[in-house]
Amino acid sequence: MTETITKQQSNVKPTDKTAIRPFQVNVPEEEISELKRRINATRWPERETVSDQSQGTQLGTIQELARYWADEYDWRKIESRINSFPHFITEIDGLDFHFLHVRSKHENAMPILIAHGWPGSIIEQMKLIEPLTNPTEYGGNESDAFHVVIPSMPGYGFFGKPTTTGWNPKRIARAYGELMTRLGYTQFVAQGGDWGSIVVNFMGVQESKGLIGIHTNMPEVIPSDVDAAIWSGNPLPSGLSDEEKKVCEQVRENKSAYAFQMGTRPQTLTGLVDSPVGLASFMIDHDWKSHALIARSFAGVKEGLTRDDVLDNITLFWFTNTAISAARLYWENTVAGISFFAVKGVKLPVAVSVFPDEMYEAPKSWTEKAYPNLIHYNKLPKGGHFAAWEQPEFITSELRTAFKSLR
């Protein structure tokens, strides 16, 4: 953790490692000035030789991002927003474990752990906090209330950076389960997208103590033989429906170059911790639909994510110097041999929300087989991979509906 930009407020003795210590963010002004200096000092490449994003982040998009970042963006706004929620640090499995914990004023609220992914952070889910904890002010009823826990991922944001190997999604799942136990929750649910989905799926497989159900907006439903064929480029198994074939095409068309690089050679990405514009260019080149959405936001189109949304998250990565430590999760996953989208074997109750611009649209045929205790399945009219961030109203509604039967 970058100690110069954080502050822990606690009266506990430093040796009490399992104590839960309050925490706030405070980036020194000189760090903000240095960021702007580096942005303005960027050495630019030539323009791409194609008219689309097939060669990656387009020069026009990243130059407009850099201009706005250096001239108009205000980090203090999101810093104030971050600090408006209660944050904490506790040590779990040898690492400083950062999380938000916002309890509802409603006595019978359901505890929920919400897990983010890459290139996300706790910022990705903060739009959900108030609607979930205070539903009567956001179109819901008292019976819809949740106590919300949002942990960072190891090596991300204000979480400690692993110095040894082994922090793969299965280990993170166990640590998240330990966190909920430490907070005193005897029953809770969990939600996730991207890496968060993989982690909460493993929490379901492990049947973390007190976990009674999970929700995912990136369901892992692809049969193992189909998954192997997708990634190897081999012919697909016979007998697939048109909807199932479409899933395979959607996964293949995203290429996932970022995942391959981080999954095999994360330490090589040193340039991401030296150049803020290099970091931004890499982070926004995720799946092509999210990339297109972000590009439109910097072209002046108000849709889903705003320019500030995008830069809030990238700037958090920059100030915490976590580009490499976050990337190593992909390497850990590769070493562990864990598939992104293949069936994991969850037997607990599962709720699934399918967004049209997700990396693939999970068909109900595969979803029902992957999750034999499926309690909710719904296709939404709008939204993509970063659903909680982009379409918080939909996710809020889905969570209220999905877990109603488990209350």
PDB file of C-alpha atoms in Angstrom, residues 157-363:
ATOM      1  CA  GLY A 157      -6.376  -0.146  -4.656  1.00  0.00           C
ATOM      2  CA  PHE A 158      -5.787   0.037  -0.909  1.00  0.00           C
ATOM      3  CA  PHE A 159      -5.476  -3.722  -0.390  1.00  0.00           C
ATOM      4  CA  GLY A 160      -2.035  -5.043   0.503  1.00  0.00           C
ATOM      5  CA  LYS A 161       0.179  -6.236  -2.353  1.00  0.00           C
ATOM      6  CA  PRO A 162       1.027  -9.949  -2.237  1.00  0.00           C
ATOM      7  CA  THR A 163       4.765 -10.610  -2.011  1.00  0.00           C
ATOM      8  CA  THR A 164       4.430 -14.359  -2.567  1.00  0.00           C
ATOM      9  CA  THR A 165       2.525 -16.435  -5.081  1.00  0.00           C
ATOM     10  CA  GLY A 166      -0.786 -18.205  -4.553  1.00  0.00           C
ATOM     11  CA  TRP A 167      -3.364 -15.408  -4.474  1.00  0.00           C
ATOM     12  CA  ASN A 168      -5.694 -16.904  -7.062  1.00  0.00           C
ATOM     13  CA  PRO A 169      -9.532 -16.633  -7.064  1.00  0.00           C
ATOM     14  CA  LYS A 170      -9.979 -19.686  -4.831  1.00  0.00           C
ATOM     15  CA  ARG A 171      -7.764 -18.200  -2.119  1.00  0.00           C
ATOM     16  CA  ILE A 172      -9.472 -14.824  -2.447  1.00  0.00           C
ATOM     17  CA  ALA A 173     -12.830 -16.569  -2.033  1.00  0.00           C
ATOM     18  CA  ARG A 174     -11.690 -18.092   1.255  1.00  0.00           C
ATOM     19  CA  ALA A 175     -10.439 -14.711   2.458  1.00  0.00           C
ATOM     20  CA  TYR A 176     -13.733 -13.027   1.577  1.00  0.00           C
ATOM     21  CA  GLY A 177     -15.561 -15.695   3.547  1.00  0.00           C
ATOM     22  CA  GLU A 178     -13.270 -15.048   6.510  1.00  0.00           C
ATOM     23  CA  LEU A 179     -14.011 -11.320   6.266  1.00  0.00           C
ATOM     24  CA  MET A 180     -17.765 -11.860   6.560  1.00  0.00           C
ATOM     25  CA  THR A 181     -17.220 -14.142   9.560  1.00  0.00           C
ATOM     26  CA  ARG A 182     -14.978 -11.557  11.186  1.00  0.00           C
ATOM     27  CA  LEU A 183     -17.687  -8.934  10.692  1.00  0.00           C
ATOM     28  CA  GLY A 184     -20.093 -11.160  12.610  1.00  0.00           C
ATOM     29  CA  TYR A 185     -22.423 -12.118   9.774  1.00  0.00           C
ATOM     30  CA  THR A 186     -23.863 -15.606  10.247  1.00  0.00           C
ATOM     31  CA  GLN A 187     -25.864 -15.434   7.013  1.00  0.00           C
ATOM     32  CA  PHE A 188     -25.072 -13.401   3.901  1.00  0.00           C
ATOM     33  CA  VAL A 189     -25.231 -13.341   0.101  1.00  0.00           C
ATOM     34  CA  ALA A 190     -22.536 -12.384  -2.413  1.00  0.00           C
ATOM     35  CA  GLN A 191     -22.513 -10.649  -5.784  1.00  0.00           C
ATOM     36  CA  GLY A 192     -19.856 -10.189  -8.449  1.00  0.00           C
ATOM     37  CA  GLY A 193     -18.952  -9.405 -12.029  1.00  0.00           C
ATOM     38  CA  ASP A 194     -15.680 -10.028 -13.890  1.00  0.00           C
ATOM     39  CA  TRP A 195     -13.137 -11.427 -11.354  1.00  0.00           C
ATOM     40  CA  GLY A 196     -15.752 -10.737  -8.695  1.00  0.00           C
ATOM     41  CA  SER A 197     -18.020 -13.272 -10.360  1.00  0.00           C
ATOM     42  CA  ILE A 198     -15.296 -15.914 -10.441  1.00  0.00           C
ATOM     43  CA  VAL A 199     -14.509 -15.286  -6.782  1.00  0.00           C
ATOM     44  CA  VAL A 200     -18.120 -15.445  -5.587  1.00  0.00           C
ATOM     45  CA  ASN A 201     -18.652 -18.571  -7.689  1.00  0.00           C
ATOM     46  CA  PHE A 202     -15.786 -20.180  -5.785  1.00  0.00           C
ATOM     47  CA  MET A 203     -17.298 -18.944  -2.539  1.00  0.00           C
ATOM     48  CA  GLY A 204     -20.358 -20.890  -3.657  1.00  0.00           C
ATOM     49  CA  VAL A 205     -18.296 -23.974  -4.475  1.00  0.00           C
ATOM     50  CA  GLN A 206     -16.516 -23.728  -1.112  1.00  0.00           C
ATOM     51  CA  GLU A 207     -19.841 -22.983   0.608  1.00  0.00           C
ATOM     52  CA  SER A 208     -18.284 -20.232   2.696  1.00  0.00           C
ATOM     53  CA  LYS A 209     -19.596 -20.219   6.246  1.00  0.00           C
ATOM     54  CA  GLY A 210     -22.900 -18.336   6.323  1.00  0.00           C
ATOM     55  CA  LEU A 211     -23.189 -17.921   2.537  1.00  0.00           C
ATOM     56  CA  ILE A 212     -26.748 -18.673   1.435  1.00  0.00           C
ATOM     57  CA  GLY A 213     -26.688 -17.583  -2.215  1.00  0.00           C
ATOM     58  CA  ILE A 214     -24.840 -15.677  -4.932  1.00  0.00           C
ATOM     59  CA  HIS A 215     -25.692 -13.332  -7.778  1.00  0.00           C
ATOM     60  CA  THR A 216     -23.579 -12.852 -10.881  1.00  0.00           C
ATOM     61  CA  ASN A 217     -23.779 -10.587 -13.901  1.00  0.00           C
ATOM     62  CA  MET A 218     -20.995 -12.551 -15.625  1.00  0.00           C
ATOM     63  CA  PRO A 219     -22.289 -16.108 -15.193  1.00  0.00           C
ATOM     64  CA  GLU A 220     -19.836 -18.948 -15.728  1.00  0.00           C
ATOM     65  CA  VAL A 221     -21.930 -21.400 -17.670  1.00  0.00           C
ATOM     66  CA  ILE A 222     -19.901 -22.613 -20.665  1.00  0.00           C
ATOM     67  CA  PRO A 223     -19.465 -26.428 -20.671  1.00  0.00           C
ATOM     68  CA  SER A 224     -15.826 -27.425 -20.261  1.00  0.00           C
ATOM     69  CA  ASP A 225     -15.498 -29.062 -23.688  1.00  0.00           C
ATOM     70  CA  VAL A 226     -16.954 -26.008 -25.405  1.00  0.00           C
ATOM     71  CA  ASP A 227     -14.751 -23.687 -23.333  1.00  0.00           C
ATOM     72  CA  ALA A 228     -11.644 -25.640 -24.348  1.00  0.00           C
ATOM     73  CA  ALA A 229     -12.596 -25.426 -28.021  1.00  0.00           C
ATOM     74  CA  ILE A 230     -13.214 -21.672 -27.818  1.00  0.00           C
ATOM     75  CA  TRP A 231      -9.802 -20.857 -26.384  1.00  0.00           C
ATOM     76  CA  SER A 232      -7.838 -23.364 -28.479  1.00  0.00           C
ATOM     77  CA  GLY A 233      -9.468 -22.304 -31.741  1.00  0.00           C
ATOM     78  CA  ASN A 234     -10.539 -25.881 -32.430  1.00  0.00           C
ATOM     79  CA  PRO A 235     -13.913 -26.709 -34.010  1.00  0.00           C
ATOM     80  CA  LEU A 236     -16.852 -26.450 -31.628  1.00  0.00           C
ATOM     81  CA  PRO A 237     -18.629 -29.611 -30.462  1.00  0.00           C
ATOM     82  CA  SER A 238     -21.653 -30.602 -32.505  1.00  0.00           C
ATOM     83  CA  GLY A 239     -25.227 -30.176 -31.345  1.00  0.00           C
ATOM     84  CA  LEU A 240     -25.016 -26.579 -30.141  1.00  0.00           C
ATOM     85  CA  SER A 241     -28.054 -24.357 -30.581  1.00  0.00           C
ATOM     86  CA  ASP A 242     -27.799 -21.084 -32.495  1.00  0.00           C
ATOM     87  CA  GLU A 243     -27.853 -19.198 -29.186  1.00  0.00           C
ATOM     88  CA  GLU A 244     -25.028 -21.336 -27.814  1.00  0.00           C
ATOM     89  CA  LYS A 245     -22.959 -20.863 -30.988  1.00  0.00           C
ATOM     90  CA  LYS A 246     -23.444 -17.108 -30.634  1.00  0.00           C
ATOM     91  CA  VAL A 247     -21.878 -17.276 -27.159  1.00  0.00           C
ATOM     92  CA  CYS A 248     -18.771 -18.904 -28.598  1.00  0.00           C
ATOM     93  CA  GLU A 249     -18.513 -16.247 -31.291  1.00  0.00           C
ATOM     94  CA  GLN A 250     -18.884 -13.471 -28.716  1.00  0.00           C
ATOM     95  CA  VAL A 251     -16.078 -14.835 -26.541  1.00  0.00           C
ATOM     96  CA  ARG A 252     -13.761 -15.277 -29.526  1.00  0.00           C
ATOM     97  CA  GLU A 253     -14.386 -11.832 -30.996  1.00  0.00           C
ATOM     98  CA  ASN A 254     -13.122 -10.066 -27.862  1.00  0.00           C
ATOM     99  CA  LYS A 255      -9.595 -11.480 -28.377  1.00  0.00           C
ATOM    100  CA  SER A 256      -8.702 -10.774 -24.677  1.00  0.00           C
ATOM    101  CA  ALA A 257      -5.188  -9.607 -25.536  1.00  0.00           C
ATOM    102  CA  TYR A 258      -4.938  -7.793 -22.202  1.00  0.00           C
ATOM    103  CA  ALA A 259      -5.729 -11.016 -20.328  1.00  0.00           C
ATOM    104  CA  PHE A 260      -3.114 -12.994 -22.257  1.00  0.00           C
ATOM    105  CA  GLN A 261      -0.394 -10.422 -21.520  1.00  0.00           C
ATOM    106  CA  MET A 262      -1.201 -10.165 -17.817  1.00  0.00           C
ATOM    107  CA  GLY A 263      -1.785 -13.900 -17.574  1.00  0.00           C
ATOM    108  CA  THR A 264       1.678 -14.753 -18.876  1.00  0.00           C
ATOM    109  CA  ARG A 265       4.038 -11.783 -18.388  1.00  0.00           C
ATOM    110  CA  PRO A 266       2.577  -9.238 -15.942  1.00  0.00           C
ATOM    111  CA  GLN A 267       5.943  -7.941 -14.760  1.00  0.00           C
ATOM    112  CA  THR A 268       6.780  -6.875 -18.318  1.00  0.00           C
ATOM    113  CA  LEU A 269       4.100  -4.163 -18.103  1.00  0.00           C
ATOM    114  CA  THR A 270       6.462  -1.822 -16.240  1.00  0.00           C
ATOM    115  CA  GLY A 271       5.474   1.046 -18.516  1.00  0.00           C
ATOM    116  CA  LEU A 272       2.026   1.097 -16.919  1.00  0.00           C
ATOM    117  CA  VAL A 273       3.463   2.321 -13.610  1.00  0.00           C
ATOM    118  CA  ASP A 274       5.654   4.914 -15.349  1.00  0.00           C
ATOM    119  CA  SER A 275       3.197   6.496 -17.785  1.00  0.00           C
ATOM    120  CA  PRO A 276      -0.331   7.475 -16.702  1.00  0.00           C
ATOM    121  CA  VAL A 277      -1.459   7.713 -20.319  1.00  0.00           C
ATOM    122  CA  GLY A 278       0.014   4.289 -21.039  1.00  0.00           C
ATOM    123  CA  LEU A 279      -1.902   2.946 -18.047  1.00  0.00           C
ATOM    124  CA  ALA A 280      -5.146   4.551 -19.227  1.00  0.00           C
ATOM    125  CA  SER A 281      -4.749   3.269 -22.784  1.00  0.00           C
ATOM    126  CA  PHE A 282      -4.229  -0.284 -21.536  1.00  0.00           C
ATOM    127  CA  MET A 283      -7.073  -0.193 -19.018  1.00  0.00           C
ATOM    128  CA  ILE A 284      -9.768   1.037 -21.401  1.00  0.00           C
ATOM    129  CA  ASP A 285      -8.957  -1.611 -24.022  1.00  0.00           C
ATOM    130  CA  HIS A 286     -11.055  -4.331 -22.368  1.00  0.00           C
ATOM    131  CA  ASP A 287     -13.890  -6.053 -24.238  1.00  0.00           C
ATOM    132  CA  TRP A 288     -14.710  -4.192 -27.440  1.00  0.00           C
ATOM    133  CA  LYS A 289     -18.200  -3.083 -26.383  1.00  0.00           C
ATOM    134  CA  SER A 290     -16.949  -1.473 -23.170  1.00  0.00           C
ATOM    135  CA  HIS A 291     -14.087   0.075 -25.127  1.00  0.00           C
ATOM    136  CA  ALA A 292     -16.564   1.567 -27.585  1.00  0.00           C
ATOM    137  CA  LEU A 293     -18.734   2.899 -24.746  1.00  0.00           C
ATOM    138  CA  ILE A 294     -15.731   4.603 -23.125  1.00  0.00           C
ATOM    139  CA  ALA A 295     -14.618   6.058 -26.462  1.00  0.00           C
ATOM    140  CA  ARG A 296     -18.082   7.535 -26.979  1.00  0.00           C
ATOM    141  CA  SER A 297     -18.005   9.125 -23.528  1.00  0.00           C
ATOM    142  CA  PHE A 298     -14.803  10.980 -24.423  1.00  0.00           C
ATOM    143  CA  ALA A 299     -16.381  11.988 -27.727  1.00  0.00           C
ATOM    144  CA  GLY A 300     -19.112  13.795 -25.803  1.00  0.00           C
ATOM    145  CA  VAL A 301     -21.841  11.135 -25.820  1.00  0.00           C
ATOM    146  CA  LYS A 302     -23.613  10.897 -22.457  1.00  0.00           C
ATOM    147  CA  GLU A 303     -24.287   7.204 -22.057  1.00  0.00           C
ATOM    148  CA  GLY A 304     -23.599   4.830 -19.179  1.00  0.00           C
ATOM    149  CA  LEU A 305     -20.119   5.675 -17.912  1.00  0.00           C
ATOM    150  CA  THR A 306     -19.028   9.313 -17.791  1.00  0.00           C
ATOM    151  CA  ARG A 307     -15.523  10.633 -18.424  1.00  0.00           C
ATOM    152  CA  ASP A 308     -15.143  11.153 -14.677  1.00  0.00           C
ATOM    153  CA  ASP A 309     -16.278   7.587 -13.965  1.00  0.00           C
ATOM    154  CA  VAL A 310     -13.534   6.241 -16.202  1.00  0.00           C
ATOM    155  CA  LEU A 311     -10.829   8.539 -14.847  1.00  0.00           C
ATOM    156  CA  ASP A 312     -11.825   8.047 -11.205  1.00  0.00           C
ATOM    157  CA  ASN A 313     -10.942   4.383 -11.561  1.00  0.00           C
ATOM    158  CA  ILE A 314      -7.770   4.860 -13.612  1.00  0.00           C
ATOM    159  CA  THR A 315      -6.525   7.565 -11.244  1.00  0.00           C
ATOM    160  CA  LEU A 316      -7.032   5.263  -8.261  1.00  0.00           C
ATOM    161  CA  PHE A 317      -4.802   2.681  -9.980  1.00  0.00           C
ATOM    162  CA  TRP A 318      -2.206   5.395 -10.631  1.00  0.00           C
ATOM    163  CA  PHE A 319      -2.052   6.832  -7.117  1.00  0.00           C
ATOM    164  CA  THR A 320      -1.900   3.376  -5.506  1.00  0.00           C
ATOM    165  CA  ASN A 321       0.695   2.147  -8.047  1.00  0.00           C
ATOM    166  CA  THR A 322      -1.213  -1.093  -8.533  1.00  0.00           C
ATOM    167  CA  ALA A 323      -1.036  -1.731 -12.288  1.00  0.00           C
ATOM    168  CA  ILE A 324       1.422  -4.615 -11.866  1.00  0.00           C
ATOM    169  CA  SER A 325       0.187  -5.983  -8.537  1.00  0.00           C
ATOM    170  CA  ALA A 326      -3.365  -6.112  -9.937  1.00  0.00           C
ATOM    171  CA  ALA A 327      -2.197  -7.697 -13.191  1.00  0.00           C
ATOM    172  CA  ARG A 328      -0.612 -10.607 -11.332  1.00  0.00           C
ATOM    173  CA  LEU A 329      -4.090 -11.981 -10.565  1.00  0.00           C
ATOM    174  CA  TYR A 330      -4.278 -13.033 -14.217  1.00  0.00           C
ATOM    175  CA  TRP A 331      -0.918 -14.821 -13.879  1.00  0.00           C
ATOM    176  CA  GLU A 332      -2.066 -16.521 -10.681  1.00  0.00           C
ATOM    177  CA  ASN A 333      -5.226 -17.653 -12.443  1.00  0.00           C
ATOM    178  CA  THR A 334      -3.217 -19.050 -15.354  1.00  0.00           C
ATOM    179  CA  VAL A 335      -0.947 -20.979 -12.991  1.00  0.00           C
ATOM    180  CA  ALA A 336      -4.000 -22.355 -11.173  1.00  0.00           C
ATOM    181  CA  GLY A 337      -5.556 -23.417 -14.489  1.00  0.00           C
ATOM    182  CA  ILE A 338      -8.868 -21.681 -13.817  1.00  0.00           C
ATOM    183  CA  SER A 339     -11.169 -20.875 -16.736  1.00  0.00           C
ATOM    184  CA  PHE A 340     -12.867 -17.502 -16.886  1.00  0.00           C
ATOM    185  CA  PHE A 341     -16.235 -18.703 -18.151  1.00  0.00           C
ATOM    186  CA  ALA A 342     -16.456 -22.474 -17.659  1.00  0.00           C
ATOM    187  CA  VAL A 343     -18.856 -24.071 -15.176  1.00  0.00           C
ATOM    188  CA  LYS A 344     -17.485 -24.054 -11.602  1.00  0.00           C
ATOM    189  CA  GLY A 345     -19.950 -26.404  -9.898  1.00  0.00           C
ATOM    190  CA  VAL A 346     -21.941 -24.150  -7.559  1.00  0.00           C
ATOM    191  CA  LYS A 347     -24.745 -25.992  -5.734  1.00  0.00           C
ATOM    192  CA  LEU A 348     -26.009 -23.094  -3.588  1.00  0.00           C
ATOM    193  CA  PRO A 349     -28.865 -20.867  -4.790  1.00  0.00           C
ATOM    194  CA  VAL A 350     -27.709 -18.695  -7.700  1.00  0.00           C
ATOM    195  CA  ALA A 351     -29.248 -15.633  -9.364  1.00  0.00           C
ATOM    196  CA  VAL A 352     -28.156 -14.541 -12.836  1.00  0.00           C
ATOM    197  CA  SER A 353     -28.594 -11.230 -14.655  1.00  0.00           C
ATOM    198  CA  VAL A 354     -27.688 -11.177 -18.351  1.00  0.00           C
ATOM    199  CA  PHE A 355     -26.749  -7.853 -19.925  1.00  0.00           C
ATOM    200  CA  PRO A 356     -26.801  -7.496 -23.730  1.00  0.00           C
ATOM    201  CA  ASP A 357     -23.310  -5.978 -24.013  1.00  0.00           C
ATOM    202  CA  GLU A 358     -21.596  -8.422 -21.645  1.00  0.00           C
ATOM    203  CA  MET A 359     -18.643 -10.373 -23.045  1.00  0.00           C
ATOM    204  CA  TYR A 360     -21.189 -13.068 -23.808  1.00  0.00           C
ATOM    205  CA  GLU A 361     -24.926 -13.432 -23.243  1.00  0.00           C
ATOM    206  CA  ALA A 362     -25.402 -16.541 -21.132  1.00  0.00           C
ATOM    207  CA  PRO A 363     -28.222 -18.666 -22.600  1.00  0.00           C
TER     208      PRO A 363
END
